[in-house]
Each structure stands twice: as C-alpha cells, then as structure tokens.
Tab-separated table of C-alpha atoms and ligand atoms in Angstrom:
chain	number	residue	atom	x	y	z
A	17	UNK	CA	-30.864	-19.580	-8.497
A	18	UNK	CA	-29.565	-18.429	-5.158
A	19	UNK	CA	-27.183	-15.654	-4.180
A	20	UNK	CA	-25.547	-15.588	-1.341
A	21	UNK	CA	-24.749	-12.797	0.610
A	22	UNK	CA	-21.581	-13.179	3.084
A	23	UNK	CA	-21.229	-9.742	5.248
A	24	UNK	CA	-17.336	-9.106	5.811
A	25	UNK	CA	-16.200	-8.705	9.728
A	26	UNK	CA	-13.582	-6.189	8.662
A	27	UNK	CA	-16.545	-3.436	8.910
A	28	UNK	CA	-17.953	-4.957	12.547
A	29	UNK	CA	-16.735	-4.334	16.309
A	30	UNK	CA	-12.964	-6.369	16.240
A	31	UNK	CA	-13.795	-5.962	20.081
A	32	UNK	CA	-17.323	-7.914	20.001
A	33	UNK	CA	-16.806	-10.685	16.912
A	34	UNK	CA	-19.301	-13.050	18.165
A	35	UNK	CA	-21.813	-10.460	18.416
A	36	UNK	CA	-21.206	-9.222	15.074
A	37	UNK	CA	-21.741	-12.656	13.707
A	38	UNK	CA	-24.752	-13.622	15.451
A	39	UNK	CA	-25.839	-9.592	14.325
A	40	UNK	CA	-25.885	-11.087	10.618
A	41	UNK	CA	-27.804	-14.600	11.532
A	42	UNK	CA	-29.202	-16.043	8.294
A	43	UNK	CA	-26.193	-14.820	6.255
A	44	UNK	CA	-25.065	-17.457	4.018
A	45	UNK	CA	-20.956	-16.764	5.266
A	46	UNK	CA	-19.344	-14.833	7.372
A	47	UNK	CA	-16.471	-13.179	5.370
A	48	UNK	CA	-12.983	-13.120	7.113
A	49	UNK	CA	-10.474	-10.657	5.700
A	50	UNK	CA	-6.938	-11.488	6.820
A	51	UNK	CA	-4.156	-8.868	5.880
A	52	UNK	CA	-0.460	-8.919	7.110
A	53	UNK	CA	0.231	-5.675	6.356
A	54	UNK	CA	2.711	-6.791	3.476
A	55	UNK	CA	0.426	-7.735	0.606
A	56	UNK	CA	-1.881	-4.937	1.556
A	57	UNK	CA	-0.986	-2.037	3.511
A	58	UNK	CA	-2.968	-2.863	6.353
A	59	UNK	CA	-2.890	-5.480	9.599
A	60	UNK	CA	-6.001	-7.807	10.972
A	61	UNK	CA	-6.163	-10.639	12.558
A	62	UNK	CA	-4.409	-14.094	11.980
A	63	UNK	CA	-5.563	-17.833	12.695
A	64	UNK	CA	-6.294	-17.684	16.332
A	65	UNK	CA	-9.152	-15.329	15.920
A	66	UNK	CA	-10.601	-17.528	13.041
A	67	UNK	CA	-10.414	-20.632	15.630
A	68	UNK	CA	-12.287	-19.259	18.110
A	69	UNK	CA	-14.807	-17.436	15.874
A	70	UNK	CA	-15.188	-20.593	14.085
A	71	UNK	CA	-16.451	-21.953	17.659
A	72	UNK	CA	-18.265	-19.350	18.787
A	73	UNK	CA	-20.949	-19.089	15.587
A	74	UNK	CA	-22.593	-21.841	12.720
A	75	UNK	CA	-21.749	-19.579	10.076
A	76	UNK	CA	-19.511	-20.997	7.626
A	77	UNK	CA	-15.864	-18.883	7.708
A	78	UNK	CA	-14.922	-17.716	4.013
A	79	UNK	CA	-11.378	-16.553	4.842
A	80	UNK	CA	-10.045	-14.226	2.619
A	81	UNK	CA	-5.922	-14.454	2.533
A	82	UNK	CA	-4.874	-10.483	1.952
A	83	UNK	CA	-1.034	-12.106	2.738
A	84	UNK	CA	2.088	-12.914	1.318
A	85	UNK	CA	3.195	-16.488	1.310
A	86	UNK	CA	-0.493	-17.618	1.485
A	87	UNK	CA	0.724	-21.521	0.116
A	88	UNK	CA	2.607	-21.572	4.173
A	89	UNK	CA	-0.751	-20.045	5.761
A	90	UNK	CA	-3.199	-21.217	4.095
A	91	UNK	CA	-3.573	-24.742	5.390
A	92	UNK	CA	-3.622	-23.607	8.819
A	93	UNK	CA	-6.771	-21.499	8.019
A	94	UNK	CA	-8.612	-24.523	6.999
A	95	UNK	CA	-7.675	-26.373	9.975
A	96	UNK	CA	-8.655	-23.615	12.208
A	97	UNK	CA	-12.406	-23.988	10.658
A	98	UNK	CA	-12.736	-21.909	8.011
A	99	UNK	CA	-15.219	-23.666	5.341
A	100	UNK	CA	-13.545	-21.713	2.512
A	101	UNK	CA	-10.363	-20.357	2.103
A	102	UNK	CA	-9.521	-17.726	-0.670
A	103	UNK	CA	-5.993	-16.685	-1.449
A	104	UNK	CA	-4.765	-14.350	-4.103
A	105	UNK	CA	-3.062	-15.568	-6.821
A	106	UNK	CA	-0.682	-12.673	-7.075
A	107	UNK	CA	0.638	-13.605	-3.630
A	108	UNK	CA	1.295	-17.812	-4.262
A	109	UNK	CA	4.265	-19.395	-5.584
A	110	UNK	CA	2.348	-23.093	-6.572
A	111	UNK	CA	-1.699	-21.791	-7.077
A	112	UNK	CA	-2.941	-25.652	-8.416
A	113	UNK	CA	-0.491	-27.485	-5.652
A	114	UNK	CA	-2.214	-25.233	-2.981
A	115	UNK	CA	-5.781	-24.992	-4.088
A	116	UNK	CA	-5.599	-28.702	-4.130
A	117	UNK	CA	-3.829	-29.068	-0.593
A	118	UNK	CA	-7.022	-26.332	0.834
A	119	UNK	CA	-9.393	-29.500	-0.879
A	120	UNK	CA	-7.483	-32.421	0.218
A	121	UNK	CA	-8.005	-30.606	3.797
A	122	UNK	CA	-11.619	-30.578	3.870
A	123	UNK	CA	-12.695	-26.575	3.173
A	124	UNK	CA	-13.648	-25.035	-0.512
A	125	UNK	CA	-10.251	-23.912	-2.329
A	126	UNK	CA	-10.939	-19.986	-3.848
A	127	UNK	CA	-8.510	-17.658	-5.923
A	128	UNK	CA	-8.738	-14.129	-5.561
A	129	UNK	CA	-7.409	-11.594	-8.444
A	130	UNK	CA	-6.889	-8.098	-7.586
A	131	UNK	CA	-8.364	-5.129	-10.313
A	132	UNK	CA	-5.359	-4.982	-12.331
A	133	UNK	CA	-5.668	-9.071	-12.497
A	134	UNK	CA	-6.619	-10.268	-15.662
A	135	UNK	CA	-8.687	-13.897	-15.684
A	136	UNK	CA	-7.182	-14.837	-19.289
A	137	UNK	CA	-3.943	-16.867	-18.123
A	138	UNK	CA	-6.020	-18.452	-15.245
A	139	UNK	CA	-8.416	-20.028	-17.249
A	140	UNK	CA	-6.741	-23.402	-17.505
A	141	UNK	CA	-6.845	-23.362	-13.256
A	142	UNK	CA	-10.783	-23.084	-12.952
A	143	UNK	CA	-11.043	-26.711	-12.612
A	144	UNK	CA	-8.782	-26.563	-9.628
A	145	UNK	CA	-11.244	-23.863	-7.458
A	146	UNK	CA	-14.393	-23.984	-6.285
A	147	UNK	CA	-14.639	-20.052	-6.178
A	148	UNK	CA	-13.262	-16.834	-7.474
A	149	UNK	CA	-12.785	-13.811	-6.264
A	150	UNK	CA	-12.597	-10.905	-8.510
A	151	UNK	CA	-12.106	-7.414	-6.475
A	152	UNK	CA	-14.109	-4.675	-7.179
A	153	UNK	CA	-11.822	-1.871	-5.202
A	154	UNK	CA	-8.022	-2.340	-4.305
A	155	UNK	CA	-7.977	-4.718	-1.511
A	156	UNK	CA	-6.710	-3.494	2.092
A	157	UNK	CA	-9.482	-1.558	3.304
A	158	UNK	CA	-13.437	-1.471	3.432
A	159	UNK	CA	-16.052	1.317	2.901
A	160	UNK	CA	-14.208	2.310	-1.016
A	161	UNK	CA	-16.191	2.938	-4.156
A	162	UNK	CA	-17.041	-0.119	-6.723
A	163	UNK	CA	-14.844	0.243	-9.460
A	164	UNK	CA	-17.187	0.086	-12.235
A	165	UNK	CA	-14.599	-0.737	-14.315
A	166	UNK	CA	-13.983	-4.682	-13.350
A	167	UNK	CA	-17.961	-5.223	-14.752
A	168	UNK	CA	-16.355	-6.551	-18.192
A	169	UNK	CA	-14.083	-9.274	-16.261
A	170	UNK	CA	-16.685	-10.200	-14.103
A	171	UNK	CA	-18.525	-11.120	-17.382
A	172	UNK	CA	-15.913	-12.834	-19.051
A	173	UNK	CA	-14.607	-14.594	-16.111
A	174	UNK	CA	-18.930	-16.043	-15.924
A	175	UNK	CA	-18.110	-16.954	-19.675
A	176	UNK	CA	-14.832	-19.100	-19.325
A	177	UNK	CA	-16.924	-20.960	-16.200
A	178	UNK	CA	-20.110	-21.681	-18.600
A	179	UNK	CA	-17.819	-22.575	-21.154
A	180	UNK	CA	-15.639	-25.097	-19.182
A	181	UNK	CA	-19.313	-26.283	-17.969
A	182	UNK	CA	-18.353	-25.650	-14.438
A	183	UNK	CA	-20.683	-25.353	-11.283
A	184	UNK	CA	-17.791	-22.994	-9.308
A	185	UNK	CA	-19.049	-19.756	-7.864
A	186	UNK	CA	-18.258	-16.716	-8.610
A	187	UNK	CA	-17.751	-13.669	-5.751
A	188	UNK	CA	-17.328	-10.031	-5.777
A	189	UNK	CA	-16.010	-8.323	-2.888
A	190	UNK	CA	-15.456	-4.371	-2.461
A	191	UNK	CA	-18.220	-1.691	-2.586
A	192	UNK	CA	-21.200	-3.897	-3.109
A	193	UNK	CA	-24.110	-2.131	-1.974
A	194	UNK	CA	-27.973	-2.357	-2.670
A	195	UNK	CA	-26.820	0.964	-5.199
A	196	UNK	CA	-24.055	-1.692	-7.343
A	197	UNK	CA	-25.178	-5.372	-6.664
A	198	UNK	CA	-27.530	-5.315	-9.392
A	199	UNK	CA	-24.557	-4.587	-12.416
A	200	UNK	CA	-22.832	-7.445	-10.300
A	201	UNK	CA	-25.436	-10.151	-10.398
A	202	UNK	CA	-25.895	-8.651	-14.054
A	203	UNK	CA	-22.314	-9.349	-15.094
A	204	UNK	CA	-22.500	-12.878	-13.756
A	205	UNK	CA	-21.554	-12.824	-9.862
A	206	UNK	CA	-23.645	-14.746	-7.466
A	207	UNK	CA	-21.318	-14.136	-4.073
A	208	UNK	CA	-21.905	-11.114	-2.679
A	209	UNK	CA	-19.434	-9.695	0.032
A	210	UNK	CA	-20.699	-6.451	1.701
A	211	UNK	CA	-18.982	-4.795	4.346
A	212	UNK	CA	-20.598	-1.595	5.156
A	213	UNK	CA	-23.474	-2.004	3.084
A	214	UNK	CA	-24.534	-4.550	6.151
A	215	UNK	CA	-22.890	-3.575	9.371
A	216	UNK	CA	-23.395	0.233	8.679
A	217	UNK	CA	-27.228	-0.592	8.973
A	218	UNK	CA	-29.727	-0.472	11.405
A	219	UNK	CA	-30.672	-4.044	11.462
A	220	UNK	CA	-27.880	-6.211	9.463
A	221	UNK	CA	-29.770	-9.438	8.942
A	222	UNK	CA	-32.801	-7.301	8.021
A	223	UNK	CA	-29.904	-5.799	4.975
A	224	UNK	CA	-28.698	-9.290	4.052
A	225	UNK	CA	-31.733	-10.375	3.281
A	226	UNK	CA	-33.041	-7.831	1.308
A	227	UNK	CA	-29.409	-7.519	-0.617
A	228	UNK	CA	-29.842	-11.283	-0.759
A	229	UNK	CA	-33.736	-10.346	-2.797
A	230	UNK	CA	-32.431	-8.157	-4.760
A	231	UNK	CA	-29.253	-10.555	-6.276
A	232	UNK	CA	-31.667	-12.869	-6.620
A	233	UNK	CA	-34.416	-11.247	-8.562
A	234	UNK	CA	-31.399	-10.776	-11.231
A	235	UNK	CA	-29.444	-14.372	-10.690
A	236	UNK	CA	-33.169	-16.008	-11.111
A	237	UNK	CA	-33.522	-15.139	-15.067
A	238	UNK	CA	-30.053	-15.619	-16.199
A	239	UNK	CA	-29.130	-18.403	-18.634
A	240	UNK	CA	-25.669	-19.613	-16.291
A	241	UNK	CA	-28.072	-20.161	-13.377
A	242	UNK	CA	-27.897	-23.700	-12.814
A	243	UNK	CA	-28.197	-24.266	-9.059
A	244	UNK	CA	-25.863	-24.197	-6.286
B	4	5SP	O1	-11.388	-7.596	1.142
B	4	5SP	C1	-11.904	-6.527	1.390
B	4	5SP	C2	-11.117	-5.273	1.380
B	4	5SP	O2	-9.812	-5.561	1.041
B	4	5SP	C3	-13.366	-6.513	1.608
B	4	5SP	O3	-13.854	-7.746	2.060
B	4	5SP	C4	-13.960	-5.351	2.364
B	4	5SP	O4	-14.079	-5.600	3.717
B	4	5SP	C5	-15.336	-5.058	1.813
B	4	5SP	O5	-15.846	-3.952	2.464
B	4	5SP	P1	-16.906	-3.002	1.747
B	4	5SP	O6	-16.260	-2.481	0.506
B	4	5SP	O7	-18.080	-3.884	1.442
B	4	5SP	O8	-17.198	-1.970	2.772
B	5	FE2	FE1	-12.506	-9.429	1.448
C-alpha cells in the first residue's frame, strides 16, 4: 500500500517557489496552504500564485483552503490547476453542493476538520470526498508540535471509511515528522503533509523519500490497505 508524502510550500522560499518544488522532485504533491488571514490568523498567497506554480512544475497542486467563504473560492482554485482542492468544513455554507462542484470541475474534492472537529456528523458526506483532512496542530502556521491527541479520530475517521467500503484517502497535516508519522500511518492515515520535516533538511527529496519508507513499512501490513 502506498503513502504519499506531499511537502507543504508554506515552509519553502515564497521568493523562489519553483525552486522549492523542483527541490522536492519525486514527491507525490506539492501541498499549497492558502490562508486569508480571516479563518486563520495569518495571510499567503491566493490563486495567481497557484496558476503559475501549477505551470512552472508536474507536481500535482493539493490546495489547502485556510479561508472563509471557500464555496466562492474554491472553484477558481481548481481552474487555476490545482489537482486537489481541500476546504474546511467549518468555513462552507453548502459542503456536498461544493465538494461536488470541485468534481464536476475536474480536480479531487477534500474536507478538512480542524482539532476541535469531530468526524461523527460528517460521516454521511464521505461519499461526497475523495480525501480528508484531519489537522494535527491548529491550522495557520507551520513548524508546531503534533497534537497527540487527534490519534483517536484519525482512527475512527479510518473506521467510518472501511465501514462505508470506501477507497477515499485519508491525510494528516501539522507536525508530521520522521519522530510522529509512524502513530499516523498507525492510526490509519496514508497522506502525509510535512512542512519542516522536508524543507528544513539538507536534501528534501532525499527526506520525502525516506518519510515516504517509513509510512509505508506501517501502511504495508494494515488490514484497510487496499490500494490507491
Ligand atoms: O496547513 C498547515 C498549517 O496550517 C500545514 O500544511 C503546515 O504548513 C504544516 O507544516 P509543518 O507542521 O509540517 O511544519
Ligand atoms: Fe496545510
């Protein structure tokens, strides 16, 4: 079973994007965190930047929507290239009506659910989403601790996906490090995001792939593993 590591941009050089993305060649996404400085306290960049990363490297954009009013945005993410687009269902008014409008568009539709987010009164919208995010430190900001403490939902969101016999993946994103992806790909993730475990390293592709090894030495034995 693979894992796939996707290195997020909010930890490279904002001044030398293309660089940073052909820095992590081999990674399976490049991870795009967008923040307005509304839903999170902090600002980043916005859909021009996506379009011309999008031309300027082969790996896939996973855009991750830190930003109110994400069923207006959204779309415009997908037609600026992104190949998945996560927003966070705290932030949109109609989550089916826009996961399906990020489909009908052509990209992977993804719901994000911040720590305090349970997965219980989602269940029902798994069909709907190719992906879910479940943060793993308050979003806004890179370079914070795992919280240990969203393990158990990470299991029991794996659960409600086996159960509903569903081939969605399932991502992590905030403090994942070789020290935590282990308990990750444990609990049932098998998307890694990893900020400055990757770009704080000597040789970033050299760190995706071995983060990649090590999630994968733990996705390979585990009964949900049924391909990607
Ligand atoms: O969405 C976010 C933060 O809000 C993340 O994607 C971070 O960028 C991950 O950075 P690290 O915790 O891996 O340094
Ligand atoms: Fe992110």
């Amino acid at each position: 079973m693979a894992a796939q590591i996707n290195p997020s941009i909010l930890s490279a050089d904002f001044a030398r994007l293309a660089d940073e993305a052909e820095a992590v060649k081999g990674a399976d996404w490049l991870h795009v965190d967008v923040m307005d400085n509304h839903f999170v306290p902090n600002l980043t960049l916005g859909v021009p930047i996506v379009e011309s990363l999008s031309r300027a490297t082969d790996t896939p954009l996973d855009c991750h929507l830190m930003i109110e009013d994400p069923d207006r945005w959204a779309p415009q993410y997908v037609e600026a290239g992104a190949g998945s687009v996560t927003f966070h269902v705290e932030a949109a008014a109609a989550p089916v009506r826009l996961a399906r409008e990020i489909r009908a568009k052509g990209a992977r539709a993804s719901m994000a659910l911040k720590p305090a987010t349970p997965i219980e009164p989602y269940e029902d919208l798994l069909p709907e989403l190719d992906m879910l995010l479940i943060m793993t430190v308050e979003p806004g900001f890179g370079g914070q601790a795992f919280l240990d403490i969203m393990l158990p939902k990470i299991r029991r969101t794996r659960e409600l996906i086996s159960r509903h016999g569903l081939q969605m993946w399932l991502q992590v994103d905030g403090g994942v490090s070789a020290e935590t992806i282990e308990r990750c790909a444990e609990a049932g993730a098998d998307v890694f995001v990893a900020g400055s475990a990757v770009y704080g390293t000597e040789d970033p592709a050299a760190t995706v792939r071995a983060l990649r090894a090590q999630a994968e030495r733990v996705t390979a034995g585990a009964a949900w593993a049924c391909g990607h």
